[in-house]
């Protein structure tokens, strides 16, 4: 019996290729979105992990210093006094090739001691020099023999269009330097290839000279044994370290990197799930329609002894087949889409978190399995209610279509009550005092589901309200078009709900993005007080080792036409709980009070306390993530040991910082850390001096050897907003795909209506309606469905937007912002919904208008 039921179900699916194909397409697109986003994220993480492994190698621990790194004598003491031979010094930074690379890629500069480094990073084992000896001694000789000598992989050289013996110009911080490629590494496997990609290997002395880091080290790698022996070694090593230094395990550093992008990953994953949810509406619609079509068949099966459980299994089995097929196709499509979104995700991660270059799409098996499982689960879950309804069909059921619609209308109030209850539950989940992102998204999902359950009642009310108006405007056909929506409520309600949910995603994301944009623009206006800004040409927010020459600062202060000069130093310092991003300001009280926007604290009082050197202000994200407020303390490792700094203010900050920043005066910074570098300089023009004249004067004063970027206030704002726009580019792709899923849902519902109401429209043709009139009536009805979906999407979209702004962004990044409601966004949403519905109606309307009345009525 079960095999016969299975064959019956499969025969039904195959006999209706259009309906089955649309069901498959809906879930396919949903799965493709999830897989594509996940593959893009995993590829970026994989590339950065390999890049980090090129630096970390087999090290178990790392000694890190303050902003000025570690003095070389620390390494000497480690090797000579303590006898720790499993140690290797590193000087690292970033360089940008000039003239040979139109893509403007970042190359990681790695300065090593070739003799001490082979046990950590055995590059001569993973690759051999082309046309060179591959012995470690010879490799070291290549690096030490010539000044500014570098090694690169064959793949990197090919990408840059260079070869061994060539000289390459590199932009490093605020200078341009020539380096010579003395050898090429030929990796023997794909892992080695990825590890060495975009990596420049130099002797440590060369790196110190190129990065202006003479006498200092970025960090020291250690390889310590596990257990008590390793713990004892750590105690001995800590005893000789400078006060501002710390020892970090490789596992801790990996966890820190994962934490940096976790909120970004979670947000994209949940947003991508929305497309799958919209696809689930489509499955519900298709399976419910299949049950309705087969009520007589199912009734007959029940009469000959088929149990409720067997009927339930038959319907869920059909859904499972659709789910499996859809998921397989969706996974394949996701791989294709993933290649398209990879660059967008990579650029966003580079802008916000760390420099990463991705050449190939990584395809982890788990990402594919996860996407497929989500697709199958969503399909079966969506088919559960229709399958349950199928078990209630009595033997020899003869329930008419009109009676079935009456049952759906009668159930609308109950569904509305259940929907309101779900929305209350969702609101509670969202408003619970928690920092959990998934709790907030769980609340959003519950709210969306509850709101969707209000759709049948809302559609019935709108249909009845529109019927008189449509009748007065367009006559009988207009009234019939409006009433027809409620007449097929079992089909139209789900299609309208799916489209409304998809459009609400557009409203919520657009509202959030525009609100955020307004907030960022206001913050930039209040934060950027100088007329022009100077920074290293290759500076990025992740390259805190970049700096400007102190000599440049002195020359600017003596320059005619300059009213004032302000400086900022972005640095990473250590604390007992990990690394902390520090912002050291050298500015005047007037500028500080005028241009720094504080959430808590008075600027003048904050300024006074900062000058004493025992106080700091923290950014809003730092305060949120650390759970501290004004009056609390922040512990930092300084040259004088662990120091407690009192928090005297909290300021708004929307810079690219994963965990927030700590602000102090430059005077205090100079006292506690041995670092005289400057990250950026702001220059204000004297009275009567134009911005263009000031830029020209500053440019002439800068040494020809220096490579710096000079930008006006307006140019810097434009650049910041360009980063902002790139950060949200991926969300535009996601909700465009979600609307595509909803479009398929509407098309599926309209095809179902066209099949169900064939007799009705055949009768209309028989009594004198022309094909054009049938086409117009059906199209008008579909347009009204789109309008209804757009109207229903507005409140849901605003609710979701508010949650994104006040809850999700807060928990993800620690930011706060005001919500801006733009009528144009709401109007566009209604237009998009209506347009999508009308486009979906073209084919079903044509088929319906061309159907022969005689054939339709004869079949009936």
PDB file of N, CA and C in Angstrom, residues 66-69 92-94 172-174 211-213 218 536 538-548 569-572 677-679:
ATOM      1  N   UNK A  66      53.676  46.812  22.906  1.00  0.00           N
ATOM      2  CA  UNK A  66      52.729  47.905  22.778  1.00  0.00           C
ATOM      3  C   UNK A  66      52.729  48.444  21.367  1.00  0.00           C
ATOM      4  N   UNK A  67      52.269  49.683  21.187  1.00  0.00           N
ATOM      5  CA  UNK A  67      52.225  50.273  19.838  1.00  0.00           C
ATOM      6  C   UNK A  67      53.592  50.346  19.175  1.00  0.00           C
ATOM      7  N   UNK A  68      54.637  50.482  19.982  1.00  0.00           N
ATOM      8  CA  UNK A  68      55.982  50.558  19.436  1.00  0.00           C
ATOM      9  C   UNK A  68      56.648  49.215  19.289  1.00  0.00           C
ATOM     10  N   UNK A  69      55.887  48.144  19.473  1.00  0.00           N
ATOM     11  CA  UNK A  69      56.440  46.810  19.332  1.00  0.00           C
ATOM     12  C   UNK A  69      57.298  46.419  20.518  1.00  0.00           C
ATOM     13  N   UNK A  92      56.392  42.804  10.857  1.00  0.00           N
ATOM     14  CA  UNK A  92      55.379  42.682   9.808  1.00  0.00           C
ATOM     15  C   UNK A  92      54.660  43.979   9.525  1.00  0.00           C
ATOM     16  N   UNK A  93      54.114  44.057   8.329  1.00  0.00           N
ATOM     17  CA  UNK A  93      53.337  45.224   7.928  1.00  0.00           C
ATOM     18  C   UNK A  93      52.673  44.960   6.588  1.00  0.00           C
ATOM     19  N   UNK A  94      52.214  46.028   5.953  1.00  0.00           N
ATOM     20  CA  UNK A  94      51.554  45.900   4.656  1.00  0.00           C
ATOM     21  C   UNK A  94      52.240  46.804   3.641  1.00  0.00           C
ATOM     22  N   UNK A 172      54.835  51.921   1.107  1.00  0.00           N
ATOM     23  CA  UNK A 172      54.825  51.430   2.482  1.00  0.00           C
ATOM     24  C   UNK A 172      54.657  52.630   3.406  1.00  0.00           C
ATOM     25  N   UNK A 173      53.508  52.661   4.091  1.00  0.00           N
ATOM     26  CA  UNK A 173      53.162  53.796   4.959  1.00  0.00           C
ATOM     27  C   UNK A 173      53.217  55.075   4.135  1.00  0.00           C
ATOM     28  N   UNK A 174      54.112  56.020   4.483  1.00  0.00           N
ATOM     29  CA  UNK A 174      54.143  57.297   3.767  1.00  0.00           C
ATOM     30  C   UNK A 174      55.361  57.413   2.862  1.00  0.00           C
ATOM     31  N   UNK A 211      59.872  49.589   7.071  1.00  0.00           N
ATOM     32  CA  UNK A 211      58.749  50.026   7.908  1.00  0.00           C
ATOM     33  C   UNK A 211      59.153  51.093   8.923  1.00  0.00           C
ATOM     34  N   UNK A 212      60.413  51.542   8.867  1.00  0.00           N
ATOM     35  CA  UNK A 212      60.940  52.504   9.842  1.00  0.00           C
ATOM     36  C   UNK A 212      60.711  51.987  11.266  1.00  0.00           C
ATOM     37  N   UNK A 213      61.164  50.778  11.494  1.00  0.00           N
ATOM     38  CA  UNK A 213      60.957  50.108  12.775  1.00  0.00           C
ATOM     39  C   UNK A 213      62.302  49.647  13.341  1.00  0.00           C
ATOM     40  N   UNK A 218      57.914  43.444  15.728  1.00  0.00           N
ATOM     41  CA  UNK A 218      56.448  43.417  15.824  1.00  0.00           C
ATOM     42  C   UNK A 218      56.005  42.418  16.887  1.00  0.00           C
ATOM     43  N   UNK A 536      49.118  58.367   5.712  1.00  0.00           N
ATOM     44  CA  UNK A 536      49.960  57.562   4.817  1.00  0.00           C
ATOM     45  C   UNK A 536      49.149  57.101   3.615  1.00  0.00           C
ATOM     46  N   UNK A 538      49.194  54.426   2.028  1.00  0.00           N
ATOM     47  CA  UNK A 538      48.768  53.033   2.100  1.00  0.00           C
ATOM     48  C   UNK A 538      48.054  52.717   3.396  1.00  0.00           C
ATOM     49  N   UNK A 539      47.628  53.736   4.109  1.00  0.00           N
ATOM     50  CA  UNK A 539      47.023  53.495   5.424  1.00  0.00           C
ATOM     51  C   UNK A 539      45.660  52.840   5.289  1.00  0.00           C
ATOM     52  N   UNK A 540      45.415  51.876   6.161  1.00  0.00           N
ATOM     53  CA  UNK A 540      44.084  51.312   6.326  1.00  0.00           C
ATOM     54  C   UNK A 540      43.828  51.200   7.812  1.00  0.00           C
ATOM     55  N   UNK A 541      42.557  51.071   8.160  1.00  0.00           N
ATOM     56  CA  UNK A 541      42.204  51.037   9.572  1.00  0.00           C
ATOM     57  C   UNK A 541      42.787  49.833  10.286  1.00  0.00           C
ATOM     58  N   UNK A 542      43.207  48.820   9.517  1.00  0.00           N
ATOM     59  CA  UNK A 542      43.756  47.637  10.152  1.00  0.00           C
ATOM     60  C   UNK A 542      45.275  47.719  10.312  1.00  0.00           C
ATOM     61  N   UNK A 543      45.889  48.597   9.555  1.00  0.00           N
ATOM     62  CA  UNK A 543      47.346  48.669   9.583  1.00  0.00           C
ATOM     63  C   UNK A 543      47.789  49.711  10.589  1.00  0.00           C
ATOM     64  N   UNK A 544      47.672  49.404  11.870  1.00  0.00           N
ATOM     65  CA  UNK A 544      47.977  50.389  12.903  1.00  0.00           C
ATOM     66  C   UNK A 544      49.466  50.671  12.995  1.00  0.00           C
ATOM     67  N   UNK A 545      50.301  49.850  12.336  1.00  0.00           N
ATOM     68  CA  UNK A 545      51.726  50.126  12.376  1.00  0.00           C
ATOM     69  C   UNK A 545      52.099  51.269  11.441  1.00  0.00           C
ATOM     70  N   UNK A 546      51.176  51.669  10.547  1.00  0.00           N
ATOM     71  CA  UNK A 546      51.454  52.761   9.632  1.00  0.00           C
ATOM     72  C   UNK A 546      51.628  54.051  10.414  1.00  0.00           C
ATOM     73  N   UNK A 547      52.461  54.928   9.907  1.00  0.00           N
ATOM     74  CA  UNK A 547      52.657  56.192  10.600  1.00  0.00           C
ATOM     75  C   UNK A 547      53.288  57.228   9.703  1.00  0.00           C
ATOM     76  N   UNK A 548      53.144  58.483  10.105  1.00  0.00           N
ATOM     77  CA  UNK A 548      53.744  59.599   9.399  1.00  0.00           C
ATOM     78  C   UNK A 548      55.008  60.028  10.127  1.00  0.00           C
ATOM     79  N   UNK A 569      46.678  59.351  16.736  1.00  0.00           N
ATOM     80  CA  UNK A 569      47.437  58.108  16.641  1.00  0.00           C
ATOM     81  C   UNK A 569      46.510  56.942  16.944  1.00  0.00           C
ATOM     82  N   UNK A 570      46.307  56.079  15.942  1.00  0.00           N
ATOM     83  CA  UNK A 570      45.577  54.831  16.147  1.00  0.00           C
ATOM     84  C   UNK A 570      46.594  53.755  16.492  1.00  0.00           C
ATOM     85  N   UNK A 571      46.411  53.113  17.618  1.00  0.00           N
ATOM     86  CA  UNK A 571      47.367  52.099  18.048  1.00  0.00           C
ATOM     87  C   UNK A 571      46.634  50.955  18.731  1.00  0.00           C
ATOM     88  N   UNK A 572      47.291  49.826  18.763  1.00  0.00           N
ATOM     89  CA  UNK A 572      46.764  48.667  19.485  1.00  0.00           C
ATOM     90  C   UNK A 572      47.654  48.410  20.687  1.00  0.00           C
ATOM     91  N   UNK A 677      55.041  57.893  16.600  1.00  0.00           N
ATOM     92  CA  UNK A 677      54.429  57.952  15.274  1.00  0.00           C
ATOM     93  C   UNK A 677      53.055  58.611  15.320  1.00  0.00           C
ATOM     94  N   UNK A 678      52.669  59.136  14.166  1.00  0.00           N
ATOM     95  CA  UNK A 678      51.372  59.791  14.002  1.00  0.00           C
ATOM     96  C   UNK A 678      50.627  59.075  12.884  1.00  0.00           C
ATOM     97  N   UNK A 679      49.372  58.757  13.125  1.00  0.00           N
ATOM     98  CA  UNK A 679      48.576  58.067  12.109  1.00  0.00           C
ATOM     99  C   UNK A 679      47.960  59.043  11.123  1.00  0.00           C
TER     100      UNK A 679
END
